[in-house]
Amino acid sequence: MRRTSPFPLVALAAATLLVGGIPPDVGSPSMGRTAAEATNTATVFYYTKTKNWPATYLHYAPDGGSWTTVPGVQMEAACTDWVKETVDLGSAAGLQATFNNGNGTWDNNGGANYALGTGDITVKDGVIAHSDPCADTEPAEGNEATVYYSTATSGWTTANIHYAPTGGSWTTVPGVGMETACTGWWKKTLDIGTATSLKAAFNNGNGVWDNNNSADYTLPTGTTTVKDRTVTTAAADPCAAEEPDTEAPTTPAKVTASATNTSIVISWEASTDNTAVTKYQVTRTGGTKGTVVTDVGSTVYSDTGLEEQTGYTYTVKAVDAAGNTSPASAPATATTGEEAPEPASGTPLGTDPRKDPIYFVLTARFYDGDSSNNRGGSQHVKSGNAANNDPMFRGDFKGLVDKLDYIKALGFSAVWVTPVVLNRSDYDYHGYHGYDFYKVDPRLESAGASYQDLINAAHAKGMKIYQDVVYNHSSRWGAKGLFTPTVYGVRDSEWSWYYDEKNEGFEYDGLTVDPKSGKSYYNGDLWSTAEPSGNTCVNWGKATGGKSSEGYTLYNCQWPSPTSGMFPKAYYHQCWIGNWEGEDARSCWLHEDLADFNTENTAVQNYLIGAYDKYIDMGVDGFRVDTAVHIPRVTWNRRFLPAIYDRVTQKFGTTAAQNFFVFGEVAAFVNDKWNRGSVNHSAQFYTWKERKEYSADDETAAIEQFTYENNLGTGNQPTSTNAFLSGNSYHTPDRSQFSGMNIIDMRMHMNFGDAQNAYNNGKDSDDSVNDATYNVVYVDSHDYGPNKSSTRYSGGTDAWAENMALMWTFRGIPTLYYGSETEFQAGKQIDCGPTCPLASTGRAYYGDQLAGTVTASEFGKADTASGQVATTLAQPLVKHLQRLNQIRRAIPALQMGQYSTDGISGSMAFKRRYTSGSTDSFALVTVTGAATYTGIPNGTYTDAVTGDVKTVSNGTLSVTAPGKGNLRVYVLNGPGKIGSDGPYLK
């Protein structure tokens, strides 16, 4: 769910370490000229001792200019082991350069070329510095200052120190090249004559400076370190060998154990360590199995399948990366009860998620299989839903079970369902206002059609269930079992129509009607005529001076607020978001209906981990994570993601865990690669592990991570080739730095107003995603259409066909929002809350389109269909979709393959390959337009759309334009034509 906070806040501002250009206070009058005037030449020195080349050539191009003719200009001898060449740069600020021996052997900086600035530049074994290596370097007798400078935060690949001894002159810009000392540190020892200190600034040789916020640095003699603008004098050598870590973590505290039937949940407070705690060891004694030790990645562990009526004792130890182990905690004990009769749990299908196209449903709006659980809620009449006989909770699991064959007939093998936990709000059919995270909402369940029954029924048909989950927030009624507010506000004669009267002993379940009020019980226990004892809300009962739309008096605490005092700081954040690209976007409330969890609190983490363990145990195949961007990545990587995969591994094994599909909503509603330049708020950022250790305290670590990554910026983020072919070859992807969270492809989504635009933008971001072949790709959803449109996509049938043709053949997992196969509600406002009837929105009830019967034994084909659903299945986009699913399912390269556009002409044309064991699938794809492929393997290629056969003997294959919405998929040694011609694929 996405709502804009109506309560703006002053944005948090991150400190900026670096400023561009020559700093105004470091040159002094003796500098004499600006950077632009300083020089228009570069003298490049190249170290030859390690090359032993007979001659050395400089092949270069001034920035914005042309490259020299290969092999370039022969460099001249400078001094022992060095050659040089002076380059006239004209007006350019630098040059790109490579070096070679004139006979085909090159040094091109690992394929990246060397980016060089101006003045004297040295290139020695891949390291760039700024100095003249042939100058007389014999120091005169005098005082020395040894300066260490850290580039760990800035990510600079070289460093210069520009300085002036006290009373002396400044060096010539950019100063003196510093030497590599150790990872992240540069060093230079300076002779400063009789001076006892110096002024200094640092730069990267290409115009980026650190001048201590224009104040310059004052450094004394002796050894000094400069890191993140902090100067440490008389410092120890930061590159000295570190002492081995021998400090153990603190002992886990407040260990508790509670039994439910034959399961025991153990939780504890996080330990601290001088570096970081990496895991916990939980030791169990008791029962017939003796002592059992289990490694756990979070601070909660669910021990299941224990013996009945048996006492168990647990202790916990913390372990750090060096293997140091804390003492054992105080023991916690619990005694199991009788084994509960539980429904047969499901088992995840455990196959590669990229094989499974996803159909996304709002369960309550899809198909009504049981009208007895329908509920309209307190806004039923006001919204206009009553006039349409269209209660907000209408569809249910029974309806979804009944129509699984419809989804299978479309060709989808995964179903994404909206959150299933018990919700609590005046308008909560969508599922994003969670109240009891441990209970499935009974408005979705029926006799014989529980959530477990849905999971089992889907699995029986070879279909997966992806559950939408929310870790970021609860409802404004809090979270049952963690914290629920005592009272919100005044219930007087004006408000009695809206706020139910408190009814002692009545417990909200969303389904049962309160006998006192005669309507669904949503809020009676949270409003009072008189202020109750123990109230914590500030200024409770005092009139605000405003009026409601009905003309009624508004009071303080009428609605929940993070600043009201009614939500404790330990469990909930205490602010509104003010800057959507600031740190507060990860630690403040989105909306008054979405009370923002303090996810850095151990008790909150344990509550959520325990809740979602329940659904993992039921056999769901993955989680779609709502509002993932509003929780720090470091919290995901430390707590929630390890807990998810640990639980799947414990219950179902390693392979199931590897294929348990977690994909996050990292909402970036802009059309650029990085969300307004903020890496912390960009989707691809969440696919990576952390690359440094942070404080053991999660709240502190969240701030540290935001600041560290924000300072590194977009140019210093990790990159990946996991989505790309190497030439024509598939290579084993490197997933070692994968966080465990995949992403919804927000950039393609935002640009899907036009398929070509979406394609270009998707390609541009793929090197910054850990593995873009796992991206979830859709055109529109329950929140937005392309370009943050508030309406469902209305580009027309031809455009929809083209979008689908691209999504089903390009990298990523194609996903369709319910009804888009018939352009359902095209152009309608997606969501207007209770201010208009649901029937007029993009969340309208779809069941009328599905009336009748349908059976399907194969994906992408209906065996039988009657009634309205038969008419639905005959629609042109449905036929298009069915065949696309048939083609994708038959060609592994289209499911899991890497891709490349090298050697290809064409607007939306690419090649894909997937190789594993005996499978080697290679496909050439063009969508809508013509294409020519060069440098491809020779052999026989067959088009999966037309059956056309082309024999390639010269590495080239050309394809004429198939037309909008159509495509060609030429497969090397392919299976031939797949499916029958339809309205677009022909």
PDB file of C-alpha atoms in Angstrom, residues 23-166:
ATOM      1  CA  PRO A  23      38.647  24.344  -2.883  1.00  0.00           C
ATOM      2  CA  PRO A  24      38.632  28.106  -2.386  1.00  0.00           C
ATOM      3  CA  ASP A  25      40.727  28.139   0.782  1.00  0.00           C
ATOM      4  CA  VAL A  26      43.552  25.767  -0.058  1.00  0.00           C
ATOM      5  CA  GLY A  27      45.338  27.616  -2.826  1.00  0.00           C
ATOM      6  CA  SER A  28      46.210  30.920  -1.176  1.00  0.00           C
ATOM      7  CA  PRO A  29      47.434  33.721  -3.439  1.00  0.00           C
ATOM      8  CA  SER A  30      50.510  31.707  -4.317  1.00  0.00           C
ATOM      9  CA  MET A  31      48.382  29.238  -6.286  1.00  0.00           C
ATOM     10  CA  GLY A  32      47.952  31.927  -8.873  1.00  0.00           C
ATOM     11  CA  ARG A  33      45.225  30.388 -11.079  1.00  0.00           C
ATOM     12  CA  THR A  34      42.088  28.253 -11.095  1.00  0.00           C
ATOM     13  CA  ALA A  35      41.837  24.583 -12.051  1.00  0.00           C
ATOM     14  CA  ALA A  36      40.676  25.397 -15.578  1.00  0.00           C
ATOM     15  CA  GLU A  37      43.725  27.612 -16.074  1.00  0.00           C
ATOM     16  CA  ALA A  38      46.222  25.404 -14.260  1.00  0.00           C
ATOM     17  CA  THR A  39      47.332  23.318 -17.209  1.00  0.00           C
ATOM     18  CA  ASN A  40      46.175  21.976 -20.518  1.00  0.00           C
ATOM     19  CA  THR A  41      48.761  19.240 -20.729  1.00  0.00           C
ATOM     20  CA  ALA A  42      49.310  15.933 -19.038  1.00  0.00           C
ATOM     21  CA  THR A  43      52.738  14.330 -18.696  1.00  0.00           C
ATOM     22  CA  VAL A  44      52.135  10.614 -18.347  1.00  0.00           C
ATOM     23  CA  PHE A  45      54.848   8.475 -16.738  1.00  0.00           C
ATOM     24  CA  TYR A  46      54.554   4.692 -17.142  1.00  0.00           C
ATOM     25  CA  TYR A  47      56.476   2.119 -15.083  1.00  0.00           C
ATOM     26  CA  THR A  48      58.134  -0.487 -17.324  1.00  0.00           C
ATOM     27  CA  LYS A  49      60.163  -2.666 -14.975  1.00  0.00           C
ATOM     28  CA  THR A  50      57.389  -5.212 -14.410  1.00  0.00           C
ATOM     29  CA  LYS A  51      56.508  -5.281 -18.146  1.00  0.00           C
ATOM     30  CA  ASN A  52      59.933  -5.716 -19.744  1.00  0.00           C
ATOM     31  CA  TRP A  53      58.516  -4.420 -23.036  1.00  0.00           C
ATOM     32  CA  PRO A  54      60.980  -3.464 -25.821  1.00  0.00           C
ATOM     33  CA  ALA A  55      58.908  -0.318 -26.461  1.00  0.00           C
ATOM     34  CA  THR A  56      55.898   1.335 -24.833  1.00  0.00           C
ATOM     35  CA  TYR A  57      53.062   3.147 -26.609  1.00  0.00           C
ATOM     36  CA  LEU A  58      50.416   5.470 -25.151  1.00  0.00           C
ATOM     37  CA  HIS A  59      47.027   5.075 -26.868  1.00  0.00           C
ATOM     38  CA  TYR A  60      44.764   7.883 -25.615  1.00  0.00           C
ATOM     39  CA  ALA A  61      41.768  10.151 -26.138  1.00  0.00           C
ATOM     40  CA  PRO A  62      41.297  13.555 -24.471  1.00  0.00           C
ATOM     41  CA  ASP A  63      37.955  13.704 -22.632  1.00  0.00           C
ATOM     42  CA  GLY A  64      35.324  14.325 -25.292  1.00  0.00           C
ATOM     43  CA  GLY A  65      37.876  13.829 -28.085  1.00  0.00           C
ATOM     44  CA  SER A  66      39.022  11.091 -30.449  1.00  0.00           C
ATOM     45  CA  TRP A  67      41.393   8.202 -29.820  1.00  0.00           C
ATOM     46  CA  THR A  68      44.845   8.105 -31.381  1.00  0.00           C
ATOM     47  CA  THR A  69      45.456   5.571 -34.130  1.00  0.00           C
ATOM     48  CA  VAL A  70      46.464   2.156 -32.711  1.00  0.00           C
ATOM     49  CA  PRO A  71      49.025   1.525 -31.246  1.00  0.00           C
ATOM     50  CA  GLY A  72      49.237   5.197 -30.256  1.00  0.00           C
ATOM     51  CA  VAL A  73      52.301   7.351 -29.578  1.00  0.00           C
ATOM     52  CA  GLN A  74      55.616   5.753 -28.630  1.00  0.00           C
ATOM     53  CA  MET A  75      56.717   6.983 -25.216  1.00  0.00           C
ATOM     54  CA  GLU A  76      60.266   8.223 -24.571  1.00  0.00           C
ATOM     55  CA  ALA A  77      62.704   7.209 -21.862  1.00  0.00           C
ATOM     56  CA  ALA A  78      62.420   9.311 -18.712  1.00  0.00           C
ATOM     57  CA  CYS A  79      64.649   7.677 -16.105  1.00  0.00           C
ATOM     58  CA  THR A  80      65.389   4.170 -14.893  1.00  0.00           C
ATOM     59  CA  ASP A  81      62.278   1.964 -15.290  1.00  0.00           C
ATOM     60  CA  TRP A  82      60.122   4.872 -16.476  1.00  0.00           C
ATOM     61  CA  VAL A  83      58.974   6.230 -19.857  1.00  0.00           C
ATOM     62  CA  LYS A  84      56.913   9.363 -20.422  1.00  0.00           C
ATOM     63  CA  GLU A  85      54.825  11.279 -22.933  1.00  0.00           C
ATOM     64  CA  THR A  86      53.429  14.806 -22.689  1.00  0.00           C
ATOM     65  CA  VAL A  87      49.945  15.160 -24.176  1.00  0.00           C
ATOM     66  CA  ASP A  88      48.341  18.428 -25.279  1.00  0.00           C
ATOM     67  CA  LEU A  89      44.759  18.241 -23.967  1.00  0.00           C
ATOM     68  CA  GLY A  90      43.453  21.442 -25.501  1.00  0.00           C
ATOM     69  CA  SER A  91      40.441  22.393 -23.390  1.00  0.00           C
ATOM     70  CA  ALA A  92      39.911  18.857 -22.018  1.00  0.00           C
ATOM     71  CA  ALA A  93      40.167  18.267 -18.281  1.00  0.00           C
ATOM     72  CA  GLY A  94      41.769  14.831 -18.652  1.00  0.00           C
ATOM     73  CA  LEU A  95      42.155  11.815 -20.875  1.00  0.00           C
ATOM     74  CA  GLN A  96      41.351   8.137 -21.243  1.00  0.00           C
ATOM     75  CA  ALA A  97      44.462   6.012 -21.776  1.00  0.00           C
ATOM     76  CA  THR A  98      45.784   2.514 -22.388  1.00  0.00           C
ATOM     77  CA  PHE A  99      49.319   1.242 -22.912  1.00  0.00           C
ATOM     78  CA  ASN A 100      50.787  -1.433 -25.174  1.00  0.00           C
ATOM     79  CA  ASN A 101      54.073  -2.810 -26.471  1.00  0.00           C
ATOM     80  CA  GLY A 102      53.283  -2.071 -30.122  1.00  0.00           C
ATOM     81  CA  ASN A 103      52.906  -5.768 -30.814  1.00  0.00           C
ATOM     82  CA  GLY A 104      49.458  -6.647 -29.475  1.00  0.00           C
ATOM     83  CA  THR A 105      50.099  -6.821 -25.717  1.00  0.00           C
ATOM     84  CA  TRP A 106      47.999  -4.293 -23.797  1.00  0.00           C
ATOM     85  CA  ASP A 107      47.501  -2.811 -20.344  1.00  0.00           C
ATOM     86  CA  ASN A 108      43.978  -1.357 -20.407  1.00  0.00           C
ATOM     87  CA  ASN A 109      43.304  -1.392 -16.653  1.00  0.00           C
ATOM     88  CA  GLY A 110      41.419  -4.665 -16.769  1.00  0.00           C
ATOM     89  CA  GLY A 111      39.177  -3.475 -19.600  1.00  0.00           C
ATOM     90  CA  ALA A 112      38.189  -0.211 -17.889  1.00  0.00           C
ATOM     91  CA  ASN A 113      40.914   2.028 -19.404  1.00  0.00           C
ATOM     92  CA  TYR A 114      42.790   4.543 -17.236  1.00  0.00           C
ATOM     93  CA  ALA A 115      41.067   7.843 -16.432  1.00  0.00           C
ATOM     94  CA  LEU A 116      43.872  10.395 -16.077  1.00  0.00           C
ATOM     95  CA  GLY A 117      43.779  14.070 -15.165  1.00  0.00           C
ATOM     96  CA  THR A 118      46.321  16.796 -15.853  1.00  0.00           C
ATOM     97  CA  GLY A 119      49.844  17.639 -14.723  1.00  0.00           C
ATOM     98  CA  ASP A 120      52.368  14.912 -13.856  1.00  0.00           C
ATOM     99  CA  ILE A 121      50.687  11.517 -13.676  1.00  0.00           C
ATOM    100  CA  THR A 122      52.263   8.155 -12.887  1.00  0.00           C
ATOM    101  CA  VAL A 123      50.810   4.765 -13.734  1.00  0.00           C
ATOM    102  CA  LYS A 124      52.611   2.011 -11.867  1.00  0.00           C
ATOM    103  CA  ASP A 125      51.243  -1.545 -11.915  1.00  0.00           C
ATOM    104  CA  GLY A 126      47.659  -0.261 -12.206  1.00  0.00           C
ATOM    105  CA  VAL A 127      48.005   2.448  -9.518  1.00  0.00           C
ATOM    106  CA  ILE A 128      47.603   6.095 -10.545  1.00  0.00           C
ATOM    107  CA  ALA A 129      49.409   8.885  -8.671  1.00  0.00           C
ATOM    108  CA  HIS A 130      50.443  12.472  -9.345  1.00  0.00           C
ATOM    109  CA  SER A 131      54.188  13.188  -9.202  1.00  0.00           C
ATOM    110  CA  ASP A 132      57.355  13.206 -11.288  1.00  0.00           C
ATOM    111  CA  PRO A 133      59.117   9.905 -10.501  1.00  0.00           C
ATOM    112  CA  CYS A 134      62.288  11.179 -12.146  1.00  0.00           C
ATOM    113  CA  ALA A 135      62.638  14.320 -10.072  1.00  0.00           C
ATOM    114  CA  ASP A 136      65.374  14.530  -7.443  1.00  0.00           C
ATOM    115  CA  THR A 137      63.592  13.051  -4.427  1.00  0.00           C
ATOM    116  CA  GLU A 138      66.450  13.285  -1.950  1.00  0.00           C
ATOM    117  CA  PRO A 139      64.907  15.072   1.032  1.00  0.00           C
ATOM    118  CA  ALA A 140      66.635  17.992   2.654  1.00  0.00           C
ATOM    119  CA  GLU A 141      67.239  17.808   6.344  1.00  0.00           C
ATOM    120  CA  GLY A 142      64.218  19.072   8.235  1.00  0.00           C
ATOM    121  CA  ASN A 143      61.043  18.190  10.101  1.00  0.00           C
ATOM    122  CA  GLU A 144      58.862  15.401   8.746  1.00  0.00           C
ATOM    123  CA  ALA A 145      55.111  14.858   8.772  1.00  0.00           C
ATOM    124  CA  THR A 146      53.774  11.424   7.880  1.00  0.00           C
ATOM    125  CA  VAL A 147      50.158  11.712   6.731  1.00  0.00           C
ATOM    126  CA  TYR A 148      47.729   8.818   6.293  1.00  0.00           C
ATOM    127  CA  TYR A 149      44.513   9.614   4.401  1.00  0.00           C
ATOM    128  CA  SER A 150      41.476   7.295   4.263  1.00  0.00           C
ATOM    129  CA  THR A 151      39.468   6.881   1.051  1.00  0.00           C
ATOM    130  CA  ALA A 152      37.277   4.089   2.429  1.00  0.00           C
ATOM    131  CA  THR A 153      34.220   6.359   2.409  1.00  0.00           C
ATOM    132  CA  SER A 154      34.893   8.326  -0.776  1.00  0.00           C
ATOM    133  CA  GLY A 155      35.968   5.319  -2.819  1.00  0.00           C
ATOM    134  CA  TRP A 156      38.748   7.308  -4.557  1.00  0.00           C
ATOM    135  CA  THR A 157      41.150   5.167  -6.575  1.00  0.00           C
ATOM    136  CA  THR A 158      44.053   7.585  -6.049  1.00  0.00           C
ATOM    137  CA  ALA A 159      44.856  10.390  -3.611  1.00  0.00           C
ATOM    138  CA  ASN A 160      47.010  13.519  -3.679  1.00  0.00           C
ATOM    139  CA  ILE A 161      47.976  15.819  -0.838  1.00  0.00           C
ATOM    140  CA  HIS A 162      48.124  19.524  -1.709  1.00  0.00           C
ATOM    141  CA  TYR A 163      49.945  21.297   1.132  1.00  0.00           C
ATOM    142  CA  ALA A 164      51.922  24.265   2.395  1.00  0.00           C
ATOM    143  CA  PRO A 165      54.302  24.185   5.377  1.00  0.00           C
ATOM    144  CA  THR A 166      53.439  26.930   7.868  1.00  0.00           C
TER     145      THR A 166
END
